[in-house]
Coordinates of C-alpha atoms and ligand atoms in Angstrom, one line a residue:
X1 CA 60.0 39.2 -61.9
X2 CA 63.5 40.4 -61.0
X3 CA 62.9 43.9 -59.6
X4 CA 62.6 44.3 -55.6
X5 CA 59.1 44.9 -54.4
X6 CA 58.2 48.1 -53.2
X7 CA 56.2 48.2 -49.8
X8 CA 53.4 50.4 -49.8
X9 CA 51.5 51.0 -46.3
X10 CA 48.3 52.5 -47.0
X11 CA 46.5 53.3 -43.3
X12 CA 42.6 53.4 -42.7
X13 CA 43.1 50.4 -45.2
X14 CA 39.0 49.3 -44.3
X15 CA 37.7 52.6 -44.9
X16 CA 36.1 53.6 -48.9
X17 CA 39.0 55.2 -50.0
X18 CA 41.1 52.4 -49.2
X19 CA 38.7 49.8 -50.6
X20 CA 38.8 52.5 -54.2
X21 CA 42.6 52.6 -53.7
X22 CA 44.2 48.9 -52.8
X23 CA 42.9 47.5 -56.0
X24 CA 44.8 49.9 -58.2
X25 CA 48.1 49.7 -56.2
X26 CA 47.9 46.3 -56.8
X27 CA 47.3 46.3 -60.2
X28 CA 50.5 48.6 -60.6
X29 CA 48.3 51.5 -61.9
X30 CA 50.9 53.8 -58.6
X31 CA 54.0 52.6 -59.6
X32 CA 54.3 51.6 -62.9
X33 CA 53.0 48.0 -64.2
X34 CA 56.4 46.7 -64.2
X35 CA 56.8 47.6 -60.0
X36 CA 56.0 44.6 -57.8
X37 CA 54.0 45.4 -54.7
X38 CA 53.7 44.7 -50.9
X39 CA 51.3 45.8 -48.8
X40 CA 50.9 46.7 -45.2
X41 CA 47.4 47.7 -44.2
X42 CA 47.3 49.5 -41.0
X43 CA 43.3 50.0 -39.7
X44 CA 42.5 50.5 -35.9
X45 CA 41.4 46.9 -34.1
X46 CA 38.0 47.3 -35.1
X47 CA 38.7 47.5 -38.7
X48 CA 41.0 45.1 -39.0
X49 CA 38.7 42.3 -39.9
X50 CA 37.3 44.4 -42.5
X51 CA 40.5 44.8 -43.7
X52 CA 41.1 41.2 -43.6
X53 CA 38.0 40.6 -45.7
X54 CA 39.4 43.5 -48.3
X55 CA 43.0 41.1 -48.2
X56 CA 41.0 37.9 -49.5
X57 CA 39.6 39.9 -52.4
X58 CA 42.7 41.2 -53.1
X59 CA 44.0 37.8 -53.4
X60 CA 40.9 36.9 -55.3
X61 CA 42.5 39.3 -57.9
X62 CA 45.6 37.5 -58.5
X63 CA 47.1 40.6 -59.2
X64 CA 51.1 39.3 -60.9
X65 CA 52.6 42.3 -59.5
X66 CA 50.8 41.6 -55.6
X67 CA 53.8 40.0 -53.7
X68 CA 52.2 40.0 -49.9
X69 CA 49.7 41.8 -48.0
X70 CA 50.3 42.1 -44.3
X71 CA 48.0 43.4 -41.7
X72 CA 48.1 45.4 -38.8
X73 CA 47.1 47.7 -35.9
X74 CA 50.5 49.0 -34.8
X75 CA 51.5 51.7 -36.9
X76 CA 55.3 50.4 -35.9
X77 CA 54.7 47.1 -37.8
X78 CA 52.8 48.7 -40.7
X79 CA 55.3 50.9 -41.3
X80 CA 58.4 48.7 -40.8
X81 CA 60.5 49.1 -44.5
X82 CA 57.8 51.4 -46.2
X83 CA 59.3 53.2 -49.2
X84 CA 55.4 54.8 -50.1
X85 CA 52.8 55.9 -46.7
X86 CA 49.5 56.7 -48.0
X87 CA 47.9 58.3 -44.4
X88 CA 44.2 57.7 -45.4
X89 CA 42.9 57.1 -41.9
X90 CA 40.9 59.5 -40.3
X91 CA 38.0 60.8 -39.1
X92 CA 36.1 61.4 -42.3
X93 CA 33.8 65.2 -42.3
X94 CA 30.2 64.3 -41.9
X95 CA 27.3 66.6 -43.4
X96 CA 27.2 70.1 -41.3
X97 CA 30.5 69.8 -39.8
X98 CA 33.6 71.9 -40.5
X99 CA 37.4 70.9 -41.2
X100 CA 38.5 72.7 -38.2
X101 CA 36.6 70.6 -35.9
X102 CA 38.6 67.8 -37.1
X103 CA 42.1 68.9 -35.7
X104 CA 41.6 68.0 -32.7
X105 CA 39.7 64.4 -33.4
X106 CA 42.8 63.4 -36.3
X107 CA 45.5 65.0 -34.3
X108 CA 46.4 62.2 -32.3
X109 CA 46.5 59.8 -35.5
X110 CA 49.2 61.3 -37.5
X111 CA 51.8 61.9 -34.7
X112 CA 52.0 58.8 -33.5
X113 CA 52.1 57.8 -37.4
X114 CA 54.8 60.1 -37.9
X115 CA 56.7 58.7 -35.3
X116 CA 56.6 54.7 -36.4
X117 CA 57.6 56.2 -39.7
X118 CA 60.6 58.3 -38.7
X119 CA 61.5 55.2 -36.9
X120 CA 60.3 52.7 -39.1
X121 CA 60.1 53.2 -42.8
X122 CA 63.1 52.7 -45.8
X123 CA 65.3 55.5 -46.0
X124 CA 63.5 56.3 -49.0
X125 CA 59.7 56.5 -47.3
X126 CA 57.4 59.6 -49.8
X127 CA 54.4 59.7 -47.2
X128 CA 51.2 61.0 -48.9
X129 CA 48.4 62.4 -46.3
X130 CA 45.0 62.4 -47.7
X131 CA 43.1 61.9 -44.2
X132 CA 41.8 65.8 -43.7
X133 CA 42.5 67.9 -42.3
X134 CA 45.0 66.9 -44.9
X135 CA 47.9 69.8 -45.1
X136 CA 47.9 70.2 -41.1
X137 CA 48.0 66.3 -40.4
X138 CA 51.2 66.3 -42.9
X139 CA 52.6 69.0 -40.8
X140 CA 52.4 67.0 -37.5
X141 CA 53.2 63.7 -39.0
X142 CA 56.0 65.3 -40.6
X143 CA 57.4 67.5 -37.0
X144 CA 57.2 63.7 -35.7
X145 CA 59.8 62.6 -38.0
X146 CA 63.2 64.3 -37.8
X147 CA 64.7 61.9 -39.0
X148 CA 63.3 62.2 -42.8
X149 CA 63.6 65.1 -44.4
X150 CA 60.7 67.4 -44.3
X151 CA 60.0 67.4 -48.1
X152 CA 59.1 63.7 -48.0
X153 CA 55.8 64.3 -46.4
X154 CA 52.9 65.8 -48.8
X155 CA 49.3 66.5 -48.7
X156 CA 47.0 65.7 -51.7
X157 CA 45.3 68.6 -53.6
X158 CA 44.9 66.6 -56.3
X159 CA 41.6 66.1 -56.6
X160 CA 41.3 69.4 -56.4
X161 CA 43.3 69.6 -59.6
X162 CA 41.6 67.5 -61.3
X163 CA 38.4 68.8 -60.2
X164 CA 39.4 72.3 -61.9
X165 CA 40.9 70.5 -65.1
X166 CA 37.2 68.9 -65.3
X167 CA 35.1 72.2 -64.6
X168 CA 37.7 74.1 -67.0
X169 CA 37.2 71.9 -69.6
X170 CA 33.2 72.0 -69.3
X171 CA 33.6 75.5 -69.9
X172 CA 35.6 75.9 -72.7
X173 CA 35.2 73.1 -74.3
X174 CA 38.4 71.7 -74.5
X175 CA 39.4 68.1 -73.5
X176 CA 41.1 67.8 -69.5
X177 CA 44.2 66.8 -71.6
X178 CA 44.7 70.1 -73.6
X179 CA 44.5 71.9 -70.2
X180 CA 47.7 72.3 -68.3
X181 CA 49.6 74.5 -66.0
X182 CA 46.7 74.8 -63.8
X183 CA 47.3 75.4 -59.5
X184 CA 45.7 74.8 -56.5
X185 CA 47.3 77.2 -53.9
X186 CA 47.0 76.7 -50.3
X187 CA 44.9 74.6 -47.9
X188 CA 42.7 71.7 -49.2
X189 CA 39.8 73.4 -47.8
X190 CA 37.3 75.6 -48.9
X191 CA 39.8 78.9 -48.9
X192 CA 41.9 76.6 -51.3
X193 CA 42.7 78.9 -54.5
X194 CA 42.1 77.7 -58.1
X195 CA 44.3 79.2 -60.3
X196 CA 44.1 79.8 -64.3
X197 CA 45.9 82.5 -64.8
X198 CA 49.0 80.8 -65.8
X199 CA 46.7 78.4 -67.2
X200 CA 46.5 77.0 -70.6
X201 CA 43.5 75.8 -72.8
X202 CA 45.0 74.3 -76.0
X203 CA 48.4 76.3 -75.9
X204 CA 46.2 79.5 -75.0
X205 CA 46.7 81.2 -71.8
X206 CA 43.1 80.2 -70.0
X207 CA 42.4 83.2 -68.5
X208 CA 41.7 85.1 -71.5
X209 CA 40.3 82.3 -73.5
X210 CA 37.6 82.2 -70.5
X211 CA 37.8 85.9 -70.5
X212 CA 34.8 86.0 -67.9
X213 CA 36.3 87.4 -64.3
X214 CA 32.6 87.1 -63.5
X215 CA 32.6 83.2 -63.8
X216 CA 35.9 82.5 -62.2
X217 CA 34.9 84.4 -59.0
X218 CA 31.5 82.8 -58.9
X219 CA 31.8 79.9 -60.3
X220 CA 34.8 78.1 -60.9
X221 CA 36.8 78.5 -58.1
X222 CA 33.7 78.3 -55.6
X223 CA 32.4 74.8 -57.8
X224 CA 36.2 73.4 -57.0
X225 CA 36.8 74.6 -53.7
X226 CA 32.9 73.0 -52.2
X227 CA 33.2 70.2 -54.5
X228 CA 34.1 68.1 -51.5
X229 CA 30.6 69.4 -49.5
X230 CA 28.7 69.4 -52.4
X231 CA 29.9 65.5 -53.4
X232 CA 28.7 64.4 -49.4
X233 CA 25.8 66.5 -49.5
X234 CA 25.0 64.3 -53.3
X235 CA 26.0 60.8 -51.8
X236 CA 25.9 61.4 -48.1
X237 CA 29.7 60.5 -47.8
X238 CA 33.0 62.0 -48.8
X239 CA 34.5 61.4 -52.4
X240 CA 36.0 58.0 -52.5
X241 CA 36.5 56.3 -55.7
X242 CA 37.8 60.1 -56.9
X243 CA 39.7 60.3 -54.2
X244 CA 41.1 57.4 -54.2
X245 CA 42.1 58.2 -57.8
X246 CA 43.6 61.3 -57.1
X247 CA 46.0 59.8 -54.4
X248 CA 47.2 57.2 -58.3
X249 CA 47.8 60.5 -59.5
X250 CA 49.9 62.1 -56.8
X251 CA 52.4 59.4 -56.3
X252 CA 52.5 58.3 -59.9
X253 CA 54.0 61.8 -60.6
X254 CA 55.8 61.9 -57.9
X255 CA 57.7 58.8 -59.0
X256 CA 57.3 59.5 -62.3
X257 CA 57.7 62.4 -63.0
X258 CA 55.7 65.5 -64.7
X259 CA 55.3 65.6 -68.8
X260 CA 57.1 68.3 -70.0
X261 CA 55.4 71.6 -70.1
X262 CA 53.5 70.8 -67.3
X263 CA 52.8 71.2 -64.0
X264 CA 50.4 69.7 -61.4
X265 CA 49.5 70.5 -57.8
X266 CA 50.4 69.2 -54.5
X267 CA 50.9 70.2 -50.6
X268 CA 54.4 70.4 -50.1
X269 CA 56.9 71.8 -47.2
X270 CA 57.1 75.7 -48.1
X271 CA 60.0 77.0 -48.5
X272 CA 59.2 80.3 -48.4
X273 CA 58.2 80.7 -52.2
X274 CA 55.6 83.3 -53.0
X275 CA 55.5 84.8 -49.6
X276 CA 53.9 81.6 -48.0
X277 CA 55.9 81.1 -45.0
X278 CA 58.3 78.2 -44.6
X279 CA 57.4 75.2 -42.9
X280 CA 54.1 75.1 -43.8
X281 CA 52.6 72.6 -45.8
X282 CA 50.6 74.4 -48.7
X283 CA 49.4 73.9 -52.1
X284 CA 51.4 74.9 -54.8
X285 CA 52.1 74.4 -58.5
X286 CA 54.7 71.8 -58.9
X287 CA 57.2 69.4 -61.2
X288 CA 58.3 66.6 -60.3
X289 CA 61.7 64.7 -61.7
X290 CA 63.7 61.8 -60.7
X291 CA 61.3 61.0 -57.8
X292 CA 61.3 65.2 -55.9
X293 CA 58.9 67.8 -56.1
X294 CA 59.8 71.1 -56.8
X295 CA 58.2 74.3 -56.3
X296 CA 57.6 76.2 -60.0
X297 CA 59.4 79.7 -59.4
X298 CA 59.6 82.6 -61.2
X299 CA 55.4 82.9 -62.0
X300 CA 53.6 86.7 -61.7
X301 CA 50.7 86.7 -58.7
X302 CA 48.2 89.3 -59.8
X303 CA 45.8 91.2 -57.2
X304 CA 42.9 88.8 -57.6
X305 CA 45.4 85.8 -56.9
X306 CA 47.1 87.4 -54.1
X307 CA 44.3 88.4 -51.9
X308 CA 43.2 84.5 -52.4
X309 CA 46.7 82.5 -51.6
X310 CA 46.7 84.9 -48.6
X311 CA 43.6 83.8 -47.3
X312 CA 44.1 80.5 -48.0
X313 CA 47.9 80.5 -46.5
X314 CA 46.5 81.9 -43.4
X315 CA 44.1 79.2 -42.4
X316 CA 47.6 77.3 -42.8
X317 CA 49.0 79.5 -40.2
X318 CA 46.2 79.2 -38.1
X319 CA 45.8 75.5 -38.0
X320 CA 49.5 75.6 -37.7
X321 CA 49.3 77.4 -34.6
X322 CA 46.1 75.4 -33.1
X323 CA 47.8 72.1 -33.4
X324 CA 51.2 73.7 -31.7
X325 CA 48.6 75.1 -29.0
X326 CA 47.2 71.2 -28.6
X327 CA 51.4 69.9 -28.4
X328 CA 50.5 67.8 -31.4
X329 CA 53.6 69.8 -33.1
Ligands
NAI1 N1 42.7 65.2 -49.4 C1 41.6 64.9 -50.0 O1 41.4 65.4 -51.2 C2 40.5 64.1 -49.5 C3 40.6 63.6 -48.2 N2 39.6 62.8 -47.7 C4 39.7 62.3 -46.3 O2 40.2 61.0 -46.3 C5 39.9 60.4 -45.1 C6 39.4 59.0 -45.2 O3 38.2 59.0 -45.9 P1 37.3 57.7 -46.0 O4 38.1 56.5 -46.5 O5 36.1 58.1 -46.8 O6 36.9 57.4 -44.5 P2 36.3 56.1 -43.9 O7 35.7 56.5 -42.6 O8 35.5 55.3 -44.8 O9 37.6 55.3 -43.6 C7 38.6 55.7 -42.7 C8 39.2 54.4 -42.1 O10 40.3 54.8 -41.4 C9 40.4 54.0 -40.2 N3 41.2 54.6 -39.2 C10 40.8 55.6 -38.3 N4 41.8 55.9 -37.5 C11 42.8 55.1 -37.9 C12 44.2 55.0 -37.4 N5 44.6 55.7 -36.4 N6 45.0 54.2 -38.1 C13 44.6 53.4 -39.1 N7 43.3 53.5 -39.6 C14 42.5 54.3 -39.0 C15 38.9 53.7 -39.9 O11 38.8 52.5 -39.1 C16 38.3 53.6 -41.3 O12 38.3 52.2 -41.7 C17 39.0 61.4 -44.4 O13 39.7 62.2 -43.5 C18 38.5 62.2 -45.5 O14 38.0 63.5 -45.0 C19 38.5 62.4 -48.4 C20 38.4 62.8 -49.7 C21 39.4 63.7 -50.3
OAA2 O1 35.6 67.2 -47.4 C1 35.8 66.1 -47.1 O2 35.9 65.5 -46.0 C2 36.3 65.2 -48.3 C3 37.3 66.0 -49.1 O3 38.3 66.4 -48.6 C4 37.0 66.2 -50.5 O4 36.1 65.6 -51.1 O5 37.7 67.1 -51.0

């Protein structure tokens, strides 16, 4: 193996998404299954002999692309030379309790995070937040870092992506990979905006071959957007093993790349596109190529879209302006 290793510090490393997520890393199913892999696992003092337990099983593996895990409670250390942050640590939502309660509680986490990293981490660090609430703990981490530039810190809707491609393809039939060009706007929260318009099911736009305004209103978009209540009120805990997936997904393409004629979704720093104001770190239909995002332009937002991005964008705005209320930004 002649390539240089890429460190990957995944945080909250003892937690279920980290237990769903470290095996794949490993494996090469983020970065490709020619990338060799280091690992720095940051978990809070009382995790870290879980962690430790999770570090002999990944050993146990004997993964050919593993080349080192390391361990740790300062977010300086775990972040020393990172070239990928996946921010999984948080305080997960428990049954009956909002997002918005969780500002305050996660807060604290990702600004001292986003300092060690802005300090810390390669020059080429991509930081993924998935610890909720996701889009706003991107923003602080990232207002931490001025070092970096903004559009290196992202928030995953990507399982809420794929968990419209799978409802999408229940109803029409069609297989998740004849469905493309599908977009999560805004938060990843219940406001969060499904969108098929510019959809297609097998080269057809997907709005018309649904043809049901009905369904999309009652239905789709409210099955995606409480998918994440509806999975802990079903298992009493948050999605893991989906989640987990999702966050493959997200940096894969980030690295990778998008296929041609397609898009996916992803949180990314706003610059102004399709009214959402700049600075904020929304939801938004997006390519990626030679390891950058970039915002699709150019696509028509009819009335029924509008009034939902504009909902969705200003819970943005208001967590925005909690979290610059508590100094956290
Ligand atoms: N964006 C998304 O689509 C999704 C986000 N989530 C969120 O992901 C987060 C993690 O979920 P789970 O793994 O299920 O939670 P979990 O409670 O099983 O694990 C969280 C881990 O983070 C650790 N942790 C807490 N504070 C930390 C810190 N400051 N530094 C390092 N580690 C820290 C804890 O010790 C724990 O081991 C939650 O916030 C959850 O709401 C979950 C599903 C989907
Ligand atoms: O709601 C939660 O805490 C978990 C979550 O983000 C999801 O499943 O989408």
């Amino acid at each position: 193996m002649t390539r240089t290793p890429v460190t990957v510090t995944v945080t909250g490393a003892a937690g279920q998404i980290g237990y769903a997520l470290l095996f794949r890393i490993a494996s090469g199913q983020l970065l490709g299954a020619d990338v060799p892999v280091k690992l720095r696992l940051l978990e809070i003092p009382q995790g870290l002999k879980a962690a430790e337990g999770t570090a002999m099983e990944l050993d146990d593996c004997a993964f050919p692309l593993l080349q080192g895990i390391d361990i740790s409670d300062d977010p300086n250390v775990a972040f020393d030379g990172a070239n990928v942050a996946l921010l999984v640590g948080a305080r997960p939502r428990t049954k009956g309790m909002e997002r918005g309660d969780l500002l305050e509680a996660n807060g604290g986490i990702f600004k001292p995070q986003g300092k060690a990293i802005n300090d810390h981490a390669a020059d080429d660090i991509k930081v993924l937040v998935v610890g909720n609430p996701a889009n706003t703990n991107a923003l602080i981490a990232q207002a931490a870092a001025p070092d970096v530039p903004a559009e290196r810190f992202t928030a995953m809707t990507r399982l809420d992506h794929n968990r419209a491609l799978s409802q999408l393809s229940k109803k029409t039939g069609a297989p998740v990979s004849e469905i493309k060009k599908l977009t999560i706007w805004g938060n990843h929260s219940a406001t969060q905006y499904p969108d098929v318009f510019h959809a297609e099911v097998a080269g057809k736009n997907a709005a018309e071959v649904v043809n049901d305004e009905q369904w999309l209103a009652d239905t789709f978009i409210p099955t995606v957007a409480k998918r994440g209540a509806a999975i802990i009120e079903a298992r009493g805990a948050s999605s893991a093993a989906s989640a987990a997936n999702a966050a493959i997904d997200h940096v894969h393409t980030w690295v990778n790349g998008t296929a041609a004629g397609d898009w996916t979704s992803a949180g990314v720093v706003s610059d102004g596109s399709y009214g959402v104001p700049q600075g904020l770190i929304s939801s938004f239909p997006v390519t990626a190529k030679d390891g950058k995002f970039e915002i699709v332009q150019g696509l028509d937002i009819n009335e029924f879209s509008r009034t939902r991005i504009d909902a969705s964008v200003k819970e943005l705005e208001d967590e925005r302006e909690a979290v610059r209320g508590l100094g956290l930004i």
